[in-house]
GROMACS .gro file of C-alpha atoms in nm:
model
  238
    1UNK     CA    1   0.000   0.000   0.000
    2UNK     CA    2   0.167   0.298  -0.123
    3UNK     CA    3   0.023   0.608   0.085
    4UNK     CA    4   0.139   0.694   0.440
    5UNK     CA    5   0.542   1.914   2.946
    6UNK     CA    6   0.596   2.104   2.816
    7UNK     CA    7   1.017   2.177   2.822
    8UNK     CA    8   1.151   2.429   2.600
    9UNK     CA    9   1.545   2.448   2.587
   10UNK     CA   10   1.694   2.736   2.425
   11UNK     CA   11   2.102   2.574   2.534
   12UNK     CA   12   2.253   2.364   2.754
   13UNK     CA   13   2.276   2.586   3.022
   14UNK     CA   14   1.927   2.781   2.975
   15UNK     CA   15   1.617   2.631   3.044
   16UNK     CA   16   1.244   2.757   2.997
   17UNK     CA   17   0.941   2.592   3.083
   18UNK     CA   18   0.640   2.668   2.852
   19UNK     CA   19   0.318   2.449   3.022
   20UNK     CA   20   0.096   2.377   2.778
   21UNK     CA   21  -0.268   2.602   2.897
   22UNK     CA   22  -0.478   2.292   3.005
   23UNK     CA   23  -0.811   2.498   2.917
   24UNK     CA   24  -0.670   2.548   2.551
   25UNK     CA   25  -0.948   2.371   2.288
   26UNK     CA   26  -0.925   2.335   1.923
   27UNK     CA   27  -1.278   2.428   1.844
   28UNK     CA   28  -1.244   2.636   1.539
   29UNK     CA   29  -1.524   2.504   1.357
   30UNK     CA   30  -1.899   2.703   1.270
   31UNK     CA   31  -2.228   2.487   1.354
   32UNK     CA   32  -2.275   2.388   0.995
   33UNK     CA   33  -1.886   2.401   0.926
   34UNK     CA   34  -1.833   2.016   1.162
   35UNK     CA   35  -2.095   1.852   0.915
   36UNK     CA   36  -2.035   1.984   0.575
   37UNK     CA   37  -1.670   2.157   0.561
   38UNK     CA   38  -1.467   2.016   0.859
   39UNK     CA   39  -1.525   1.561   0.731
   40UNK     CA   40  -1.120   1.417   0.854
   41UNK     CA   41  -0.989   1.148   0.654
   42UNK     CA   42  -0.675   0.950   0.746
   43UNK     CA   43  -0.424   1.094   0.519
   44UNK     CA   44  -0.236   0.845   0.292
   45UNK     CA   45   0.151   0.756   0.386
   46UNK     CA   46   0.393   0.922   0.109
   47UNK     CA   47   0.566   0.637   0.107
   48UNK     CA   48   0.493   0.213   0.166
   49UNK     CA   49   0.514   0.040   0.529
   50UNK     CA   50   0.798  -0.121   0.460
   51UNK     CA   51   0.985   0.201   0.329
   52UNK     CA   52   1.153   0.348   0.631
   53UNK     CA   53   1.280   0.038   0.740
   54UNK     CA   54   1.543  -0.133   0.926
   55UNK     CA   55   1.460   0.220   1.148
   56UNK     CA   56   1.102   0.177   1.202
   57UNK     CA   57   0.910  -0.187   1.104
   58UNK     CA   58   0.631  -0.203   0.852
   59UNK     CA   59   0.461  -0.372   1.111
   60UNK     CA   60   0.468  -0.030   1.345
   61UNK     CA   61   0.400   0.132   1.109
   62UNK     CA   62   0.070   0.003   0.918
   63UNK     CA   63  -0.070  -0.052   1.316
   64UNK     CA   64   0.029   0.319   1.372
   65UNK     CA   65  -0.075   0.449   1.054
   66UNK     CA   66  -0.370   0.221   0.992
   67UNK     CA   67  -0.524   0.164   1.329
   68UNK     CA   68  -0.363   0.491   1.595
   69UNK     CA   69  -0.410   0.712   1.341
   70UNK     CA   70  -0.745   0.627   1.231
   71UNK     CA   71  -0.863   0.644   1.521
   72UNK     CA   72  -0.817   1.001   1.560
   73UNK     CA   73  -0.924   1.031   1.270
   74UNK     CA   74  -1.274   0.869   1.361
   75UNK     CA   75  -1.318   0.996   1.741
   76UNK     CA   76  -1.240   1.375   1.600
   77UNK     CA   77  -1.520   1.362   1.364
   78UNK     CA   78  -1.777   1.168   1.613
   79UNK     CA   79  -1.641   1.477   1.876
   80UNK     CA   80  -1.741   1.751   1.611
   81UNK     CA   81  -2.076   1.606   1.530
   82UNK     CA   82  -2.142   1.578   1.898
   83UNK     CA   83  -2.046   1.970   1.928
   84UNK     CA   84  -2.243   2.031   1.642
   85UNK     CA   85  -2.548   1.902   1.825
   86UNK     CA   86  -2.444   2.019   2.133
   87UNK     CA   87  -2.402   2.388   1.952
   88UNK     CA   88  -2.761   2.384   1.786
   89UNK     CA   89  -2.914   2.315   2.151
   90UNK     CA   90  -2.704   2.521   2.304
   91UNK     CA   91  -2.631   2.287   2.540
   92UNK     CA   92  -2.281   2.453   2.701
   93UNK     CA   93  -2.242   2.186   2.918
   94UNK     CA   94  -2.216   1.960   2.680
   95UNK     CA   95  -1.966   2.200   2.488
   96UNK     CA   96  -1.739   2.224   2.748
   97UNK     CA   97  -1.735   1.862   2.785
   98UNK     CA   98  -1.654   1.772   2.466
   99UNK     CA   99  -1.297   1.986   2.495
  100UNK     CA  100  -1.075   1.715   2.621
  101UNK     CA  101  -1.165   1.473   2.298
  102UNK     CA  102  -1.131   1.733   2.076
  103UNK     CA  103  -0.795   1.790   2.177
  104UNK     CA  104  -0.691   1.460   2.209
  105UNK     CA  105  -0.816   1.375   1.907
  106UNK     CA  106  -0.783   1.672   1.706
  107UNK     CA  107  -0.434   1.685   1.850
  108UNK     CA  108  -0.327   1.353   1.756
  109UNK     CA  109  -0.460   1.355   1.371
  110UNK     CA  110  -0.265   1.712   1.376
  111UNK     CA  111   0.065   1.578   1.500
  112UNK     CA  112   0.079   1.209   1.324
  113UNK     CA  113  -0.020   1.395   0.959
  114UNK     CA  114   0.298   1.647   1.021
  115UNK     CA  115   0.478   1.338   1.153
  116UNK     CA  116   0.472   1.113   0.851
  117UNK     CA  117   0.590   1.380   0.633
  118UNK     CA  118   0.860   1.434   0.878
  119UNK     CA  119   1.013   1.100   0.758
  120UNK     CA  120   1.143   0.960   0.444
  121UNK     CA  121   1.307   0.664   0.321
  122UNK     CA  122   1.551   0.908   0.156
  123UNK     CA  123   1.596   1.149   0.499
  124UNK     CA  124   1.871   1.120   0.707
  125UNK     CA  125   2.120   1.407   0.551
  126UNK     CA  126   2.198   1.726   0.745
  127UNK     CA  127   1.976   2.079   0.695
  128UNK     CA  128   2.055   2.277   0.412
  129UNK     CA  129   1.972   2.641   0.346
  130UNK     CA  130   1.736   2.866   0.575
  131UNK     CA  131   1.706   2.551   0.844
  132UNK     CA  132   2.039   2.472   0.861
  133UNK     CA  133   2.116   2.869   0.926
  134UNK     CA  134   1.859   2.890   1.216
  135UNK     CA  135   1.980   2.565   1.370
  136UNK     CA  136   2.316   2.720   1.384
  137UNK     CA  137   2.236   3.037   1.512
  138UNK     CA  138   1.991   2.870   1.769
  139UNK     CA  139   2.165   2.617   1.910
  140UNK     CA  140   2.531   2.681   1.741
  141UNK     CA  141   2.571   2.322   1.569
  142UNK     CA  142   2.303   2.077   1.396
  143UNK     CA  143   2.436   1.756   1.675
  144UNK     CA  144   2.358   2.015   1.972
  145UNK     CA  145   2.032   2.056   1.829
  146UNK     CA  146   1.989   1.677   1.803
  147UNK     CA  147   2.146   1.629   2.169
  148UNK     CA  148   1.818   1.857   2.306
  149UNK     CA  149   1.553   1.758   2.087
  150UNK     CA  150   1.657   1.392   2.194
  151UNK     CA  151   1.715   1.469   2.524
  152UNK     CA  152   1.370   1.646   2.526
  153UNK     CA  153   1.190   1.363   2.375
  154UNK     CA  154   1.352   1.068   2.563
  155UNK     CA  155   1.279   1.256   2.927
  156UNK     CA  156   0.899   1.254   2.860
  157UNK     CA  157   0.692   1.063   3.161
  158UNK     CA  158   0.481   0.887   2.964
  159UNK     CA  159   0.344   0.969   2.632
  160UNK     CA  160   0.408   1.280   2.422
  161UNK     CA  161   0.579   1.436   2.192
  162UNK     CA  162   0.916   1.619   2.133
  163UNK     CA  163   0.895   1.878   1.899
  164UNK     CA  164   1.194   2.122   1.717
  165UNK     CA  165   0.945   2.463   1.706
  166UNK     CA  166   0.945   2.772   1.563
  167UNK     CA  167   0.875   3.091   1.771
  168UNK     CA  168   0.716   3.336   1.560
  169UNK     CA  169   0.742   3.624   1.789
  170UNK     CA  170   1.139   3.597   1.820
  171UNK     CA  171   1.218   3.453   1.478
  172UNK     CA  172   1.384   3.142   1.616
  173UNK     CA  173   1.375   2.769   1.650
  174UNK     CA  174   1.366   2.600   2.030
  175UNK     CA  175   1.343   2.200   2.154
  176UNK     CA  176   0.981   2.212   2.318
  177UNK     CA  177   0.796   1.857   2.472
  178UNK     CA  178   0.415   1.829   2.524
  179UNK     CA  179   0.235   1.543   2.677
  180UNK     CA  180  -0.001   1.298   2.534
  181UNK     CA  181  -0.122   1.422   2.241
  182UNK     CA  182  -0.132   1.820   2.275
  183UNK     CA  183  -0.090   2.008   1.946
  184UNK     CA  184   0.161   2.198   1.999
  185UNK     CA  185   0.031   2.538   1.798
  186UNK     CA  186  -0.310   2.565   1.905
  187UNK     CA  187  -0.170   2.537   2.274
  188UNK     CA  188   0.183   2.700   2.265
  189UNK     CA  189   0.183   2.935   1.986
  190UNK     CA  190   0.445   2.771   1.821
  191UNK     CA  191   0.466   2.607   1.531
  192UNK     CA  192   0.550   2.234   1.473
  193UNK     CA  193   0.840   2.180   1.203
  194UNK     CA  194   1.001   1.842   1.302
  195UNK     CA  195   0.809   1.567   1.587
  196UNK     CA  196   0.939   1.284   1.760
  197UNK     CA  197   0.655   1.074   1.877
  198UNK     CA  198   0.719   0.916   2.201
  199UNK     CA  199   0.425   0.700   2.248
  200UNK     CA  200   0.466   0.346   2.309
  201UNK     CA  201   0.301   0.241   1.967
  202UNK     CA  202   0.540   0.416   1.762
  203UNK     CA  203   0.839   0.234   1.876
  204UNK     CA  204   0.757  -0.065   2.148
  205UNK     CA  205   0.696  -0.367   1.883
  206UNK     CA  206   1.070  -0.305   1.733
  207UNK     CA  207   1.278  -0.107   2.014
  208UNK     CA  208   1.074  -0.237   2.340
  209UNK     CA  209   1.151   0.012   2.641
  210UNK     CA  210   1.455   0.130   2.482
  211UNK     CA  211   1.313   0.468   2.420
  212UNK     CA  212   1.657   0.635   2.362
  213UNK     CA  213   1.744   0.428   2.041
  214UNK     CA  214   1.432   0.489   1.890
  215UNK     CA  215   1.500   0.836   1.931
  216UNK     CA  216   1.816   0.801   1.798
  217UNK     CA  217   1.734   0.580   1.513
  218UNK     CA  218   1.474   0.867   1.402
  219UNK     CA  219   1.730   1.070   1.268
  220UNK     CA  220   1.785   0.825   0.971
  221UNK     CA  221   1.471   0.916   0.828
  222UNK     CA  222   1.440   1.274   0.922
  223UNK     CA  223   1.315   1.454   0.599
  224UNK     CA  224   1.478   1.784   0.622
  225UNK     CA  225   1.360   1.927   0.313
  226UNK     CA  226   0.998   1.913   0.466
  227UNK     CA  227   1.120   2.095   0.780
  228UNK     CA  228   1.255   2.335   0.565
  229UNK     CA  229   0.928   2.417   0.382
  230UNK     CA  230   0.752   2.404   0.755
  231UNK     CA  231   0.995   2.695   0.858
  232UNK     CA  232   0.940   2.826   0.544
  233UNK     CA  233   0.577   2.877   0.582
  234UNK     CA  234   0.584   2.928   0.911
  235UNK     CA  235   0.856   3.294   0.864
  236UNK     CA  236   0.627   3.419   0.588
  237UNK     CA  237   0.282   3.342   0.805
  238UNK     CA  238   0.370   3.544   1.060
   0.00000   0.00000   0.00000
């Protein structure tokens, strides 16, 4: 099948803590918009199960992509239809309830789509260009920004994500962590270019409880050229 707490460390002596706001929601959406306009689909892989191995299995991979994923996928849309109804009753109870799916949900279809075109079976080189200029100017070589980022991700209690971010308000990049499945924008500000997901599924099947050497091995794959369009975006967004 060919288709698919928060730390922020600016250096190694410098550390911020960002805390992700726990009231933070993703609803975005109009009453008509969840049933006509705002219909997720599980986006294909760019690339087969099999294709980023010996670094990640194709058995992780279709049960992440096929089943984790879709998921999401599923329990987002049955959350939107249920604040849909919830909205044309205006039943705010109901609302209110509804905020922790849609941000579990809504957060893990965000990060997994970013996070499959974060990989390639051609990734692995070094940053070129614009990236490769920010990562030296914000954390003064591409392996220190590797130690963090791993460091970041591999310290996680429990599930989560490490992410390598991009603060619009200061122009530069910083190593930021978020639990479970928090999207990182919608509750930080800043924007996802490169994820390490830390959950169990993504790596247990293949690595076990070695965390760190799934981390490690991630770097193989890294597509760099999509990071760079991320930042790309990102810079003329703002």
């Amino acid at each position: 099948m060919a288709a698919l707490r928060t730390v922020a460390i600016r250096s190694a002596v410098a550390v911020r803590v960002h805390l992700c706001p726990p009231s933070a929601g993703l609803v975005s959406v109009g009453a008509e918009g969840v049933r006509r306009r705002y219909k997720h689909t599980l986006p294909d892989l760019p690339y087969d199960y099999n294709a980023l191995e010996p670094f990640i299995s194709a058995e992780i991979m279709q049960i992440h992509h096929g089943k984790h994923h879709a998921t999401y996928v599923t329990n987002l849309n049955i959350a939107e239809e249920k604040l849909h109804e919830a909205t044309e009753k205006n039943d705010i109870a109901t609302v209110i309830s509804l905020q922790g799916a849609l941000r579990f949900n809504g957060g893990g279809h965000l990060n997994h789509s970013i996070f499959w075109k974060n990989l390639s079976p051609n990734g692995g080189s070094a940053p070129e260009g614009d990236l490769k200029a920010y990562i030296l100017k914000d954390f003064g070589s591409f392996e220190e920004m590797k130690t963090q980022l791993s460091t970041a991700s591999v310290g996680i209690q429990g599930s989560g994500w490490g992410w390598l971010a991009y603060e619009p308000r200061k122009d530069s990049l910083s190593v930021i962590a978020c639990p479970n499945q928090d999207p990182l924008q919608p509750t930080t500000g800043l924007v996802p270019l490169f994820g390490i997901d830390v959950w169990e599924h993504a790596y247990y099947l293949q690595y076990k409880n070695v965390r760190p050497d799934y981390v490690k091995a991630i770097f193989n794959i890294a597509n760099w050229k999509d990071v760079a369009e991320r930042l790309a975006a990102a810079k003329q967004a703002k």
